[in-house]
Amino acid sequence: MIDRVLVFDTTLRDGEQSPGVRLSLEEKLEIGKQLVLLGVDIIEAGFPISSPGDFQSVNMLAKELKNVTICGLTRAREKDIEVAAEALQPAERRRIHTGLGVSENHLQHKLRMSREQALETGVKAVKYARQFTDDIEYFMEDSGRADLDYVYKVVEEVIKAGATTINVPDTTGFTYPNEYYHLIHGIMSNVPNSDKAVFSCHCHNDLGMATANTLAGVLGGARQVEVTVNGIGERAGNTALEEVVMALFIRKDKFGIETGIDTTQLLPTSRLVSKLTGMVVQRNKAVVGANAYAHSSGIHQDGVLKERSTYEIIDPVLVGAEKSEIILTARSGRHGLKHRLAEIGFAYSDERFEEIYNNFLQVADTKKEVNEDDLRMLVSR
Ligand code: KIV
Ligand code: ZN
């Protein structure tokens, strides 16, 4: 049976917390519109109490965007919740995302509260937020390093208080996939009222495991993923939207889970976010990197030109790219060169081709890549 996972995009909130990123109101709206086109279910538009600019942008997205839930982040404080509710007021569908830390580390050093005080504060916040909307998400910051029995207790109580989505953040990117799977699975099987809420994976990438952990959480029973475009976010970033979506798509055989994402919008969205945030996407980035569908060695080019699936598990057209690319380098072979010559419409005899190929190898040894101008020069010699 095919199941559905909700995509909660936090590019404009956790993503914008990337050092060096600041988006204007207009830029946030442009990204918001693109996220709707992409088909995300929930947009976390900002943290309304944090600044007048954040309030305005959450408010503007709430006014302008349709067919999507707009979410605002708050601390577990009445004033935060009131301000978020006001910013979200015009939204067709609104969600308040409140919560606080659950690990001993956060309780002791950051919140300076006992477990009981923190639990009471969280429960009160959920009850307070419920007067503004029925859609309440509760985050348990630093769940990845927290005591499980305490996590189970918090989940049970905040669901009783009215939370409808439970966010289980691995705030510091500390967990590994098997552990995160058991965290989600453990909550869902030990908390008596867990069937009353949707569980959400929110992973950070400090050890490069955010995507793997998120997918493990989905296998553990979570049905919401919190992601950012290109994986931007605090420190090493958040889980990359495009990676999770394509992993679920390509490995439908194992996950049996769908998203509402139009995958052909992945690359346009990635490019827009990169342009507006100034966060360059590394060339070898999975799914949306410039090299993700480029082949440079002779062996791979030969395979791909005979049958694309020999070295590509994702058809680039699926993510909105035009086609796979054959990049000519010193490691390329005759097959790749012939392909590129055909692309520029050049016809040749076998004898002439050998001459071009030998010249090509000489040029290739002096350059990182033999481009179209070089090819034209080679054939005109
Ligand atoms: O990483 C985290 O714990 C967060 C919460 C505020 C949801 O971003
Ligand atoms: Zn986060």
Coordinates of C-alpha atoms and ligand atoms in Angstrom, one line a residue:
M1 CA 0.0 0.0 0.0
I2 CA 1.3 3.5 -0.9
D3 CA 1.4 5.8 2.1
R4 CA 2.0 9.6 2.1
V5 CA 4.6 11.6 3.9
L6 CA 4.1 15.4 4.5
V7 CA 6.8 17.7 3.4
F8 CA 7.4 20.5 5.8
D9 CA 9.7 23.1 4.3
T10 CA 11.7 25.2 6.7
T11 CA 14.0 27.0 4.2
L12 CA 12.6 30.3 5.2
R13 CA 13.1 29.7 9.0
D14 CA 15.8 27.1 9.8
G15 CA 17.4 27.6 6.4
E16 CA 17.5 31.3 6.7
Q17 CA 19.4 30.8 10.0
S18 CA 22.4 29.8 7.9
P19 CA 25.3 32.2 8.8
G20 CA 25.5 34.8 6.1
V21 CA 22.0 34.5 4.7
R22 CA 19.4 37.3 4.9
L23 CA 16.4 37.3 2.6
S24 CA 14.3 40.3 1.9
L25 CA 10.5 40.3 2.1
E26 CA 10.2 40.1 -1.7
E27 CA 12.8 37.3 -1.9
K28 CA 10.9 35.3 0.7
L29 CA 7.7 35.7 -1.2
E30 CA 9.4 34.6 -4.4
I31 CA 10.7 31.5 -2.7
G32 CA 7.4 30.9 -1.0
K33 CA 5.6 30.9 -4.4
Q34 CA 8.1 28.5 -5.8
L35 CA 7.6 26.1 -2.8
V36 CA 3.9 26.1 -3.6
L37 CA 4.7 25.2 -7.2
L38 CA 7.0 22.5 -5.9
G39 CA 4.1 21.1 -3.9
V40 CA 5.3 21.2 -0.3
D41 CA 2.5 20.7 2.3
I42 CA 3.7 23.1 5.0
I43 CA 5.9 26.2 4.8
E44 CA 7.5 27.4 8.0
A45 CA 7.7 31.0 7.1
G46 CA 9.6 32.4 10.1
F47 CA 9.8 33.1 13.8
P48 CA 7.4 36.1 14.1
I49 CA 8.4 37.4 17.5
S50 CA 12.1 37.4 16.6
S51 CA 12.0 40.7 14.5
P52 CA 9.5 43.0 12.8
G53 CA 10.9 41.7 9.5
D54 CA 10.1 38.1 10.4
F55 CA 6.6 39.1 11.5
Q56 CA 6.0 40.9 8.2
S57 CA 7.3 38.0 6.1
V58 CA 5.2 35.4 7.9
N59 CA 2.2 37.7 7.6
M60 CA 2.8 38.4 3.9
L61 CA 3.2 34.7 3.1
A62 CA 0.0 34.0 5.1
K63 CA -1.8 36.5 3.0
E64 CA -0.4 35.6 -0.4
L65 CA 0.0 31.8 -0.5
K66 CA -2.9 29.5 -1.1
N67 CA -3.2 25.7 -1.0
V68 CA -0.5 25.3 1.6
T69 CA -0.3 25.5 5.4
I70 CA 1.7 28.4 6.7
C71 CA 3.6 27.8 10.0
G72 CA 5.2 30.2 12.5
L73 CA 7.8 29.2 15.1
T74 CA 7.5 30.2 18.7
R75 CA 9.1 29.5 22.1
A76 CA 6.8 28.1 24.7
R77 CA 5.7 31.5 25.8
E78 CA 2.3 33.2 25.6
K79 CA 3.6 36.4 24.0
D80 CA 5.4 34.5 21.3
I81 CA 2.3 32.5 20.5
E82 CA 0.1 35.6 20.4
V83 CA 2.5 37.3 18.0
A84 CA 2.7 34.2 15.8
A85 CA -1.1 33.9 15.8
E86 CA -1.5 37.5 14.7
A87 CA 1.1 37.1 11.9
L88 CA -0.6 33.8 10.7
Q89 CA -4.1 35.2 10.9
P90 CA -4.7 35.7 7.2
A91 CA -3.6 32.2 6.2
E92 CA -6.0 29.8 4.6
R93 CA -4.4 27.1 6.8
R94 CA -2.2 28.1 9.8
R95 CA 0.0 26.1 12.1
I96 CA 1.7 27.2 15.3
H97 CA 5.0 25.4 16.0
T98 CA 5.9 25.7 19.7
G99 CA 8.0 23.7 22.1
L100 CA 11.2 23.6 24.1
G101 CA 14.2 21.4 24.9
V102 CA 14.1 17.9 26.4
S103 CA 17.7 16.9 26.8
E104 CA 19.5 17.2 30.1
N105 CA 22.0 19.4 28.4
H106 CA 19.3 21.9 27.2
L107 CA 17.3 21.7 30.5
Q108 CA 20.4 22.4 32.6
H109 CA 22.5 24.8 30.6
K110 CA 20.0 26.6 28.4
L111 CA 16.5 26.5 29.9
R112 CA 17.7 26.1 33.6
M113 CA 14.5 24.2 34.4
S114 CA 13.7 20.9 35.9
R115 CA 12.1 18.3 33.8
E116 CA 8.8 18.9 35.5
Q117 CA 9.0 22.7 35.0
A118 CA 9.8 22.2 31.3
L119 CA 7.0 19.7 30.8
E120 CA 4.5 22.0 32.5
T121 CA 5.7 25.0 30.4
G122 CA 5.3 23.0 27.2
V123 CA 1.8 21.7 28.1
K124 CA 0.7 25.2 29.0
A125 CA 2.0 26.6 25.7
V126 CA 0.1 23.9 23.7
K127 CA -3.1 24.7 25.5
Y128 CA -2.7 28.4 25.0
A129 CA -1.9 28.0 21.3
R130 CA -5.0 25.8 20.7
Q131 CA -7.2 28.9 21.1
F132 CA -5.7 30.3 17.8
T133 CA -5.7 27.1 15.7
D134 CA -6.3 23.4 15.9
D135 CA -3.1 22.7 14.0
I136 CA -0.3 22.7 16.7
E137 CA 3.1 21.2 16.2
Y138 CA 5.2 20.6 19.3
F139 CA 9.0 20.5 19.0
M140 CA 11.2 18.7 21.6
E141 CA 14.5 20.4 21.0
D142 CA 17.6 18.1 21.2
S143 CA 15.5 14.9 21.3
G144 CA 18.5 13.1 19.8
R145 CA 20.4 13.4 23.1
A146 CA 17.5 13.1 25.5
D147 CA 16.4 10.5 28.0
L148 CA 13.8 8.3 26.3
D149 CA 11.5 7.9 29.2
Y150 CA 11.3 11.7 29.6
V151 CA 10.6 12.1 25.8
Y152 CA 7.8 9.5 26.0
K153 CA 6.2 11.4 29.0
V154 CA 6.5 14.8 27.1
V155 CA 4.9 13.3 24.0
E156 CA 2.0 11.8 25.9
E157 CA 1.3 15.0 27.8
V158 CA 1.5 17.5 24.9
I159 CA -0.8 15.3 22.8
K160 CA -3.3 15.3 25.7
A161 CA -2.9 19.1 25.7
G162 CA -3.8 19.3 22.0
A163 CA -0.6 18.9 19.9
T164 CA -1.4 17.3 16.6
T165 CA 2.1 17.0 15.2
I166 CA 5.2 16.0 17.3
N167 CA 8.5 17.2 16.0
V168 CA 11.5 15.0 17.1
P169 CA 14.5 17.2 16.3
D170 CA 18.0 15.8 16.2
T171 CA 19.0 19.4 16.8
T172 CA 22.8 18.8 17.0
G173 CA 23.0 16.2 14.3
F174 CA 24.2 13.7 16.9
T175 CA 22.3 10.5 16.0
Y176 CA 22.9 7.9 13.4
P177 CA 20.2 6.2 11.3
N178 CA 19.6 3.1 13.4
E179 CA 19.4 5.2 16.5
Y180 CA 17.0 7.8 15.0
Y181 CA 14.8 4.9 13.7
H182 CA 14.5 3.6 17.2
L183 CA 13.8 7.0 18.6
I184 CA 10.8 7.5 16.4
H185 CA 9.7 3.9 16.6
G186 CA 10.2 3.8 20.3
I187 CA 8.0 6.9 20.8
M188 CA 5.3 5.5 18.5
S189 CA 5.2 2.2 20.2
N190 CA 5.6 3.3 23.9
V191 CA 3.4 6.4 24.1
P192 CA -0.3 5.2 24.5
N193 CA -1.9 8.1 22.6
S194 CA 0.7 8.3 19.8
D195 CA -1.9 7.4 17.3
K196 CA -3.5 10.9 17.8
A197 CA -0.5 12.7 16.3
V198 CA 1.7 12.8 13.2
F199 CA 5.5 12.4 14.0
S200 CA 8.0 14.5 12.2
C201 CA 11.7 14.1 11.5
H202 CA 13.8 17.2 11.9
C203 CA 17.5 16.4 11.4
H204 CA 20.7 18.4 11.3
N205 CA 23.7 17.5 9.2
D206 CA 26.6 17.9 11.6
L207 CA 27.9 14.4 10.9
G208 CA 26.6 14.3 7.3
M209 CA 23.7 11.9 8.3
A210 CA 20.7 14.2 8.1
T211 CA 19.1 12.6 5.0
A212 CA 19.9 9.1 6.2
N213 CA 18.4 9.8 9.6
T214 CA 15.3 11.4 8.2
L215 CA 14.7 8.3 6.0
A216 CA 15.3 6.1 8.9
G217 CA 12.7 8.1 10.9
V218 CA 10.2 7.6 8.0
L219 CA 10.9 3.8 8.2
G220 CA 10.3 4.1 12.0
G221 CA 6.8 5.5 11.3
A222 CA 7.2 9.3 11.0
R223 CA 4.9 10.8 8.4
Q224 CA 6.3 14.3 8.1
V225 CA 9.8 15.4 7.1
E226 CA 11.3 18.8 7.9
V227 CA 13.7 19.9 5.2
T228 CA 15.3 22.8 3.5
V229 CA 16.1 23.4 -0.1
N230 CA 19.8 22.5 -0.8
G231 CA 20.0 21.5 2.9
I232 CA 20.8 25.0 4.0
G233 CA 20.6 25.8 7.7
E234 CA 22.5 26.4 11.0
R235 CA 26.1 25.1 11.0
A236 CA 26.3 22.1 8.6
G237 CA 22.6 22.6 7.6
N238 CA 19.4 20.7 7.7
T239 CA 18.1 17.7 5.8
A240 CA 18.0 18.5 2.1
L241 CA 14.5 18.4 0.6
E242 CA 15.6 17.2 -2.8
E243 CA 17.5 14.3 -1.4
V244 CA 14.7 12.9 0.8
V245 CA 12.1 13.4 -2.0
M246 CA 14.2 11.6 -4.6
A247 CA 15.2 8.8 -2.2
L248 CA 11.6 8.1 -1.5
F249 CA 10.8 8.3 -5.2
I250 CA 13.6 6.2 -6.5
R251 CA 13.4 3.7 -3.7
K252 CA 9.6 3.4 -3.7
D253 CA 10.1 -0.3 -3.8
K254 CA 11.4 -0.2 -0.2
F255 CA 9.7 2.8 1.3
G256 CA 6.3 2.5 -0.4
I257 CA 5.8 6.2 0.4
E258 CA 4.8 9.1 -1.7
T259 CA 5.2 12.9 -1.3
G260 CA 3.1 15.6 -3.0
I261 CA 6.2 17.0 -4.7
D262 CA 6.4 17.8 -8.4
T263 CA 10.0 16.5 -8.8
T264 CA 10.4 18.5 -12.0
Q265 CA 10.5 21.7 -9.9
L266 CA 13.4 20.5 -7.8
L267 CA 16.2 21.9 -9.9
P268 CA 14.4 25.3 -10.5
T269 CA 13.8 25.6 -6.8
S270 CA 17.3 24.7 -5.9
R271 CA 18.7 27.3 -8.3
L272 CA 16.3 30.0 -7.1
V273 CA 17.2 29.4 -3.4
S274 CA 20.9 29.3 -4.3
K275 CA 20.7 32.6 -6.2
L276 CA 18.7 34.5 -3.5
T277 CA 20.6 33.2 -0.5
G278 CA 24.0 33.4 -2.1
M279 CA 24.7 29.8 -0.9
V280 CA 26.5 28.1 -3.7
V281 CA 25.5 24.4 -4.3
Q282 CA 28.5 22.2 -4.4
R283 CA 29.0 20.7 -7.8
N284 CA 28.8 17.1 -6.5
K285 CA 25.7 17.7 -4.4
A286 CA 23.2 14.8 -4.7
V287 CA 20.2 15.4 -7.0
V288 CA 20.8 19.1 -7.8
G289 CA 24.6 19.6 -8.1
A290 CA 26.0 20.6 -11.5
N291 CA 27.9 17.3 -11.7
A292 CA 24.9 15.1 -10.6
Y293 CA 24.2 14.0 -14.2
A294 CA 27.6 14.7 -15.8
H295 CA 29.9 11.9 -17.0
S296 CA 33.5 12.4 -17.7
S297 CA 35.4 9.1 -17.8
G298 CA 35.4 7.0 -21.0
I299 CA 34.1 3.9 -19.3
H300 CA 31.1 5.7 -17.9
Q301 CA 30.4 7.7 -21.0
D302 CA 30.4 4.5 -23.1
G303 CA 27.9 2.9 -20.7
V304 CA 25.6 5.9 -20.4
L305 CA 25.5 6.5 -24.2
K306 CA 24.5 2.8 -24.7
E307 CA 22.0 2.8 -21.9
R308 CA 21.5 5.7 -19.4
S309 CA 20.7 3.5 -16.5
T310 CA 24.2 1.9 -16.5
Y311 CA 25.5 4.8 -14.4
E312 CA 22.4 6.9 -13.6
I313 CA 19.7 5.9 -11.2
I314 CA 17.8 9.3 -11.6
D315 CA 16.7 10.4 -15.0
P316 CA 17.7 14.1 -15.0
V317 CA 14.5 15.1 -16.7
L318 CA 12.7 13.9 -13.5
V319 CA 14.3 16.7 -11.4
G320 CA 13.8 19.4 -14.1
A321 CA 17.3 19.1 -15.8
E322 CA 17.4 18.9 -19.5
K323 CA 19.5 15.8 -20.0
S324 CA 22.6 14.0 -18.8
E325 CA 25.9 15.6 -19.8
I326 CA 28.9 14.2 -21.5
I327 CA 31.9 16.2 -20.3
L328 CA 35.0 15.8 -22.4
T329 CA 38.2 15.4 -20.4
A330 CA 41.5 13.6 -20.7
R331 CA 39.8 10.5 -19.4
S332 CA 37.1 10.5 -22.1
G333 CA 37.1 8.1 -25.0
R334 CA 36.1 8.0 -28.6
H335 CA 32.4 7.3 -27.9
G336 CA 32.1 10.4 -25.8
L337 CA 33.9 12.6 -28.4
K338 CA 31.7 11.2 -31.2
H339 CA 28.6 12.0 -29.2
R340 CA 29.7 15.6 -28.6
L341 CA 30.7 16.1 -32.2
A342 CA 27.3 14.9 -33.3
E343 CA 25.7 17.4 -30.9
I344 CA 27.5 20.3 -32.6
G345 CA 26.4 18.8 -35.9
F346 CA 29.8 17.9 -37.3
A347 CA 30.1 15.0 -39.8
Y348 CA 33.5 13.3 -40.5
S349 CA 35.1 10.3 -42.1
D350 CA 36.7 7.6 -39.9
E351 CA 40.1 8.8 -40.9
R352 CA 39.4 12.4 -40.1
F353 CA 37.9 11.3 -36.8
E354 CA 41.2 9.6 -35.7
E355 CA 43.0 12.8 -36.5
I356 CA 40.5 14.9 -34.4
Y357 CA 40.7 12.3 -31.6
N358 CA 44.5 12.6 -31.4
N359 CA 44.3 16.4 -31.4
F360 CA 41.6 16.2 -28.8
L361 CA 43.8 14.1 -26.4
Q362 CA 46.6 16.7 -26.7
V363 CA 44.2 19.6 -25.8
A364 CA 42.5 17.5 -23.1
D365 CA 45.9 17.0 -21.3
T366 CA 46.2 20.7 -20.9
K367 CA 42.7 21.5 -19.7
K368 CA 40.2 20.5 -17.0
E369 CA 37.5 20.2 -19.7
V370 CA 37.3 20.4 -23.5
N371 CA 34.4 22.7 -24.1
E372 CA 32.3 23.4 -27.2
D373 CA 34.6 26.2 -28.4
D374 CA 37.6 23.9 -28.1
L375 CA 35.7 21.3 -30.2
R376 CA 34.9 23.8 -32.9
M377 CA 38.5 24.8 -33.0
L378 CA 39.6 21.1 -33.3
V379 CA 37.3 20.3 -36.2
S380 CA 38.2 23.5 -38.0
R381 CA 41.9 22.8 -37.9
Ligands
KIV1 O1 16.7 22.0 15.3 C1 15.8 22.3 16.1 O2 15.6 21.7 17.1 C2 14.9 23.3 15.6 C3 13.6 23.5 16.5 C4 13.5 24.9 16.8 C5 12.4 23.0 15.8 O3 15.1 23.9 14.6
ZN2 ZN 16.5 22.9 13.4

